[in-house]
Every structure is written in structure tokens, then in C-alpha cells.
């Protein structure tokens, strides 16, 4: 049998009560500090991501607004071009019909617009009127070189300005577009008539 050597029993190193409490308190204090740092970093990351998302949204919104504006401009251009093309086509068609309308007008002036010819002529005039064709030019209206074409010229004592005294061919327009100016005979005031009128006025004043 072996003999046990007498001596002290080995015991593990156990910190005293105060040292253990200090270690635990230091661990508890270190844990919240680390959590706070992590939370701040997470918040900063979320804020940066949110700013990026807002910037991307603003950029996409701007792109969409520009596309919408371009589309609206495109639609307006297409509509304007469509109306212009239609007006040109209608004006071209009606220009070819003006000689026929002139013949109808001359037949009416000579009392020859009767019977079936009268019905056809009136139907044609109704159709071109629905297409927007308007006739203009009247005797006695002031001469306007933008809508009148003077084919004859004379002087008259009873006019105070250049006046259309005869309509040789009526003018036609569609809206504001003049297809053909009215061809007219014009008369201007008699040379010296204004001076004579002023002299007569002065003589009347002197007699008074």
C-alpha cells in the first residue's frame, strides 16, 4: 500500500467577492457601449441609404417630367401639322373649283341659273361653304392691298379714299387664309378736290 504524503490540498484560484463584482460590472459597462456604437453605425447606414433613395427618386421624377413635357410638345406639333396639312389640302381643292364658282356667279348675274343647273350650282356652293370657303369683296369698301387686287384705276370726286367701285371677281378665303384676292376696280379722290373743299370751307368761314 502506498502512503499518502501529508500536505496542503490544492484549491483553484477563485477571486474574492469584491474582485468578482468589479469584473462583472466592467463587463456590463462594456456591453452597452458596444451596442450604442453599433446602433449609431446602423442609423448612419440607414440615413445614407435613405438619402440615396431620395436622390434616385428625385432624378427619376425629373426624367419622367421631362418625358411628359416632350410628349406633350410632340402631340402639339403633330396636331398643328395635321391641321396645317388639312388646310393646305382643302385650299388646293377649293382653288381648283374657283373657276366653276366664277361661272356660276356670272350665270346668276345674267339670269341663266335656272332648272337643274341651278340645283347643281346651289348644291356645290353649299358643299364648299361647309368646307369653310367664304366669299368677300363688296363695292364701296376701302381698298386693302392685302385682300384686293386692283385691275382698273380711276378718279372720282365723291370718294375720300381709295375705294373699290366695282368687283370684277370676288375673293375667297378659308378662315384667315386668303385663297384668291378680290379683283376690283378702284377709284381715288379727284386730284385737287381736297384743296377745293378746303378753299370752300375757308371762304364760308370768311363770309361768316
mmCIF file of C-alpha atoms in Angstrom:
data_model
loop_
_atom_site.group_PDB
_atom_site.id
_atom_site.type_symbol
_atom_site.label_atom_id
_atom_site.label_comp_id
_atom_site.label_asym_id
_atom_site.label_seq_id
_atom_site.Cartn_x
_atom_site.Cartn_y
_atom_site.Cartn_z
ATOM 1 C CA UNK A 1 0.000 0.000 0.000
ATOM 2 C CA UNK A 2 1.228 3.453 -0.895
ATOM 3 C CA UNK A 3 1.386 6.051 1.632
ATOM 4 C CA UNK A 4 -0.150 9.453 1.055
ATOM 5 C CA UNK A 5 2.177 12.319 1.592
ATOM 6 C CA UNK A 6 0.749 14.728 4.001
ATOM 7 C CA UNK A 7 0.460 18.321 2.754
ATOM 8 C CA UNK A 8 -1.870 21.102 1.732
ATOM 9 C CA UNK A 9 -4.709 20.390 -0.637
ATOM 10 C CA UNK A 10 -4.605 22.358 -3.948
ATOM 11 C CA UNK A 11 -7.524 24.679 -4.471
ATOM 12 C CA UNK A 12 -8.421 26.612 -7.683
ATOM 13 C CA UNK A 13 -7.804 30.314 -7.763
ATOM 14 C CA UNK A 14 -11.144 31.909 -7.045
ATOM 15 C CA UNK A 15 -11.330 35.647 -6.943
ATOM 16 C CA UNK A 16 -12.565 37.196 -3.880
ATOM 17 C CA UNK A 17 -16.080 38.609 -3.695
ATOM 18 C CA UNK A 18 -15.076 42.237 -4.382
ATOM 19 C CA UNK A 19 -12.921 41.335 -7.369
ATOM 20 C CA UNK A 20 -15.703 39.266 -8.939
ATOM 21 C CA UNK A 21 -18.221 42.042 -8.584
ATOM 22 C CA UNK A 22 -15.792 44.525 -10.164
ATOM 23 C CA UNK A 23 -15.224 42.232 -13.153
ATOM 24 C CA UNK A 24 -18.926 41.736 -13.700
ATOM 25 C CA UNK A 25 -19.599 45.461 -13.516
ATOM 26 C CA UNK A 26 -16.826 46.149 -16.042
ATOM 27 C CA UNK A 27 -18.323 43.598 -18.443
ATOM 28 C CA UNK A 28 -21.782 45.108 -18.026
ATOM 29 C CA UNK A 29 -20.429 48.576 -18.727
ATOM 30 C CA UNK A 30 -18.533 47.450 -21.836
ATOM 31 C CA UNK A 31 -21.562 45.734 -23.392
ATOM 32 C CA UNK A 32 -23.864 48.828 -23.637
ATOM 33 C CA UNK A 33 -21.049 50.929 -25.097
ATOM 34 C CA UNK A 34 -20.555 48.420 -27.902
ATOM 35 C CA UNK A 35 -24.307 48.223 -28.562
ATOM 36 C CA UNK A 36 -24.555 52.024 -28.765
ATOM 37 C CA UNK A 37 -21.750 52.213 -31.314
ATOM 38 C CA UNK A 38 -23.372 49.507 -33.403
ATOM 39 C CA UNK A 39 -26.746 51.315 -33.280
ATOM 40 C CA UNK A 40 -25.185 54.610 -34.379
ATOM 41 C CA UNK A 41 -23.411 52.911 -37.260
ATOM 42 C CA UNK A 42 -26.653 51.231 -38.313
ATOM 43 C CA UNK A 43 -28.551 54.543 -38.158
ATOM 44 C CA UNK A 44 -25.849 56.251 -40.222
ATOM 45 C CA UNK A 45 -26.067 53.495 -42.812
ATOM 46 C CA UNK A 46 -29.852 53.738 -42.987
ATOM 47 C CA UNK A 47 -29.670 57.534 -43.325
ATOM 48 C CA UNK A 48 -27.161 57.268 -46.170
ATOM 49 C CA UNK A 49 -29.305 54.646 -47.911
ATOM 50 C CA UNK A 50 -32.402 56.837 -47.464
ATOM 51 C CA UNK A 51 -30.578 59.854 -48.922
ATOM 52 C CA UNK A 52 -29.504 57.791 -51.914
ATOM 53 C CA UNK A 53 -33.052 56.558 -52.432
ATOM 54 C CA UNK A 54 -34.406 60.108 -52.246
ATOM 55 C CA UNK A 55 -31.799 61.344 -54.746
ATOM 56 C CA UNK A 56 -32.630 58.480 -57.110
ATOM 57 C CA UNK A 57 -36.364 59.215 -56.763
ATOM 58 C CA UNK A 58 -35.840 62.908 -57.481
ATOM 59 C CA UNK A 59 -33.757 62.043 -60.558
ATOM 60 C CA UNK A 60 -36.366 59.598 -61.876
ATOM 61 C CA UNK A 61 -39.148 62.093 -61.186
ATOM 62 C CA UNK A 62 -37.260 64.762 -63.142
ATOM 63 C CA UNK A 63 -36.744 62.339 -66.035
ATOM 64 C CA UNK A 64 -40.446 61.482 -66.047
ATOM 65 C CA UNK A 65 -41.447 65.143 -66.033
ATOM 66 C CA UNK A 66 -39.114 65.884 -68.938
ATOM 67 C CA UNK A 67 -40.511 62.945 -70.891
ATOM 68 C CA UNK A 68 -44.059 64.110 -70.244
ATOM 69 C CA UNK A 69 -43.210 67.650 -71.394
ATOM 70 C CA UNK A 70 -41.527 66.323 -74.542
ATOM 71 C CA UNK A 71 -44.528 64.107 -75.265
ATOM 72 C CA UNK A 72 -46.957 66.994 -74.851
ATOM 73 C CA UNK A 73 -44.845 69.153 -77.181
ATOM 74 C CA UNK A 74 -44.748 66.301 -79.679
ATOM 75 C CA UNK A 75 -48.524 65.920 -79.578
ATOM 76 C CA UNK A 76 -49.000 69.665 -80.105
ATOM 77 C CA UNK A 77 -46.616 69.647 -83.071
ATOM 78 C CA UNK A 78 -48.364 66.649 -84.613
ATOM 79 C CA UNK A 79 -51.783 68.249 -84.151
ATOM 80 C CA UNK A 80 -50.578 71.568 -85.568
ATOM 81 C CA UNK A 81 -49.004 69.818 -88.566
ATOM 82 C CA UNK A 82 -52.141 67.774 -89.121
ATOM 83 C CA UNK A 83 -54.321 70.890 -89.159
ATOM 84 C CA UNK A 84 -51.895 72.670 -91.491
ATOM 85 C CA UNK A 85 -51.805 69.750 -93.922
ATOM 86 C CA UNK A 86 -55.599 69.564 -93.889
ATOM 87 C CA UNK A 87 -55.933 73.295 -94.570
ATOM 88 C CA UNK A 88 -53.454 73.103 -97.438
ATOM 89 C CA UNK A 89 -55.273 70.132 -98.980
ATOM 90 C CA UNK A 90 -58.676 71.828 -98.674
ATOM 91 C CA UNK A 91 -57.312 75.111 -100.048
ATOM 92 C CA UNK A 92 -55.774 73.286 -103.017
ATOM 93 C CA UNK A 93 -59.056 71.526 -103.797
ATOM 94 C CA UNK A 94 -61.147 74.671 -103.492
ATOM 95 C CA UNK A 95 -58.685 76.661 -105.608
ATOM 96 C CA UNK A 96 -59.397 74.268 -108.461
ATOM 97 C CA UNK A 97 -63.136 74.889 -108.013
ATOM 98 C CA UNK A 98 -62.931 78.705 -108.124
ATOM 99 C CA UNK A 99 -63.334 78.926 -111.935
ATOM 100 C CA UNK A 100 -66.505 76.847 -111.629
ATOM 101 C CA UNK A 101 -67.809 79.178 -108.919
ATOM 102 C CA UNK A 102 -66.965 82.155 -111.123
ATOM 103 C CA UNK A 103 -69.029 80.616 -113.961
ATOM 104 C CA UNK A 104 -71.912 80.073 -111.557
ATOM 105 C CA UNK A 105 -71.706 83.694 -110.427
ATOM 106 C CA UNK A 106 -71.730 85.007 -113.997
ATOM 107 C CA UNK A 107 -74.669 82.760 -114.886
ATOM 108 C CA UNK A 108 -76.556 84.094 -111.867
ATOM 109 C CA UNK A 109 -75.828 87.705 -112.858
ATOM 110 C CA UNK A 110 -77.162 87.074 -116.382
ATOM 111 C CA UNK A 111 -80.253 85.207 -115.197
ATOM 112 C CA UNK A 112 -79.096 81.917 -116.664
ATOM 113 C CA UNK A 113 -79.023 79.995 -113.393
ATOM 114 C CA UNK A 114 -82.261 78.031 -113.865
ATOM 115 C CA UNK A 115 -83.552 74.476 -113.779
ATOM 116 C CA UNK A 116 -81.281 71.579 -112.965
ATOM 117 C CA UNK A 117 -78.191 73.730 -113.425
ATOM 118 C CA UNK A 118 -79.435 75.957 -110.596
ATOM 119 C CA UNK A 119 -79.884 72.980 -108.256
ATOM 120 C CA UNK A 120 -76.414 71.626 -109.013
ATOM 121 C CA UNK A 121 -74.856 75.079 -108.575
ATOM 122 C CA UNK A 122 -76.554 75.652 -105.243
ATOM 123 C CA UNK A 123 -75.511 72.190 -104.020
ATOM 124 C CA UNK A 124 -71.903 72.916 -104.948
ATOM 125 C CA UNK A 125 -71.992 76.289 -103.183
ATOM 126 C CA UNK A 126 -73.404 74.603 -100.067
ATOM 127 C CA UNK A 127 -70.649 71.978 -100.045
ATOM 128 C CA UNK A 128 -67.795 74.468 -100.409
ATOM 129 C CA UNK A 129 -69.350 76.662 -97.714
ATOM 130 C CA UNK A 130 -69.349 73.671 -95.331
ATOM 131 C CA UNK A 131 -65.663 73.218 -96.127
ATOM 132 C CA UNK A 132 -65.067 76.751 -94.850
ATOM 133 C CA UNK A 133 -64.891 78.700 -98.126
ATOM 134 C CA UNK A 134 -66.007 82.308 -97.722
ATOM 135 C CA UNK A 135 -66.551 84.871 -100.459
ATOM 136 C CA UNK A 136 -65.571 88.522 -99.888
ATOM 137 C CA UNK A 137 -65.373 91.788 -101.773
ATOM 138 C CA UNK A 138 -68.084 94.467 -101.941
ATOM 139 C CA UNK A 139 -68.468 97.684 -103.835
ATOM 140 C CA UNK A 140 -67.827 100.782 -101.755
ATOM 141 C CA UNK A 141 -65.404 99.207 -99.278
ATOM 142 C CA UNK A 142 -61.953 100.765 -98.817
ATOM 143 C CA UNK A 143 -59.207 99.274 -100.953
ATOM 144 C CA UNK A 144 -56.934 96.926 -98.985
ATOM 145 C CA UNK A 145 -53.907 95.662 -100.939
ATOM 146 C CA UNK A 146 -53.669 92.587 -98.688
ATOM 147 C CA UNK A 147 -57.040 91.247 -99.869
ATOM 148 C CA UNK A 148 -57.769 93.261 -103.048
ATOM 149 C CA UNK A 149 -56.093 93.206 -106.457
ATOM 150 C CA UNK A 150 -56.699 96.387 -108.435
ATOM 151 C CA UNK A 151 -57.216 95.695 -112.139
ATOM 152 C CA UNK A 152 -58.688 99.095 -113.049
ATOM 153 C CA UNK A 153 -57.981 102.573 -111.724
ATOM 154 C CA UNK A 154 -59.865 105.860 -111.986
ATOM 155 C CA UNK A 155 -60.600 109.095 -110.125
ATOM 156 C CA UNK A 156 -63.921 110.077 -108.619
ATOM 157 C CA UNK A 157 -64.992 113.297 -106.903
ATOM 158 C CA UNK A 158 -67.318 111.532 -104.480
ATOM 159 C CA UNK A 159 -64.698 109.363 -102.678
ATOM 160 C CA UNK A 160 -62.400 110.462 -99.890
ATOM 161 C CA UNK A 161 -60.011 107.494 -100.065
ATOM 162 C CA UNK A 162 -59.051 104.741 -102.487
ATOM 163 C CA UNK A 163 -62.287 102.783 -102.820
ATOM 164 C CA UNK A 164 -63.427 99.599 -104.562
ATOM 165 C CA UNK A 165 -66.049 100.817 -107.030
ATOM 166 C CA UNK A 166 -66.562 97.520 -108.890
ATOM 167 C CA UNK A 167 -65.954 93.851 -108.083
ATOM 168 C CA UNK A 168 -64.602 92.156 -111.191
ATOM 169 C CA UNK A 169 -64.040 88.828 -109.444
ATOM 170 C CA UNK A 170 -64.932 88.056 -105.822
ATOM 171 C CA UNK A 171 -62.220 86.977 -103.421
ATOM 172 C CA UNK A 172 -62.254 83.764 -101.428
ATOM 173 C CA UNK A 173 -60.739 82.780 -98.086
ATOM 174 C CA UNK A 174 -60.701 79.872 -95.660
ATOM 175 C CA UNK A 175 -60.524 81.183 -92.126
ATOM 176 C CA UNK A 176 -57.636 83.664 -92.144
ATOM 177 C CA UNK A 177 -56.043 82.165 -95.282
ATOM 178 C CA UNK A 178 -56.772 84.106 -98.482
ATOM 179 C CA UNK A 179 -57.098 81.727 -101.425
ATOM 180 C CA UNK A 180 -57.650 84.452 -104.018
ATOM 181 C CA UNK A 181 -57.778 88.221 -103.572
ATOM 182 C CA UNK A 182 -60.820 90.084 -104.801
ATOM 183 C CA UNK A 183 -60.116 91.597 -108.220
ATOM 184 C CA UNK A 184 -61.562 95.063 -108.265
ATOM 185 C CA UNK A 185 -61.734 98.431 -109.985
ATOM 186 C CA UNK A 186 -60.663 101.248 -107.701
ATOM 187 C CA UNK A 187 -61.218 104.972 -107.677
ATOM 188 C CA UNK A 188 -59.138 107.599 -105.926
ATOM 189 C CA UNK A 189 -60.218 111.100 -104.904
ATOM 190 C CA UNK A 190 -60.136 113.582 -107.774
ATOM 191 C CA UNK A 191 -56.784 115.439 -107.769
ATOM 192 C CA UNK A 192 -57.270 118.885 -106.265
ATOM 193 C CA UNK A 193 -60.709 118.059 -104.887
ATOM 194 C CA UNK A 194 -59.371 118.147 -101.336
ATOM 195 C CA UNK A 195 -57.820 121.560 -101.921
ATOM 196 C CA UNK A 196 -61.044 122.879 -103.411
ATOM 197 C CA UNK A 197 -63.015 121.557 -100.473
ATOM 198 C CA UNK A 198 -60.650 123.305 -98.063
ATOM 199 C CA UNK A 199 -60.904 126.557 -100.060
ATOM 200 C CA UNK A 200 -64.701 126.423 -99.982
ATOM 201 C CA UNK A 201 -64.603 125.856 -96.228
ATOM 202 C CA UNK A 202 -62.284 128.844 -95.800
ATOM 203 C CA UNK A 203 -64.472 131.047 -97.965
ATOM 204 C CA UNK A 204 -67.535 130.080 -95.952
ATOM 205 C CA UNK A 205 -65.725 130.986 -92.750
ATOM 206 C CA UNK A 206 -64.629 134.344 -94.210
ATOM 207 C CA UNK A 207 -68.178 135.168 -95.329
ATOM 208 C CA UNK A 208 -69.379 134.488 -91.818
#
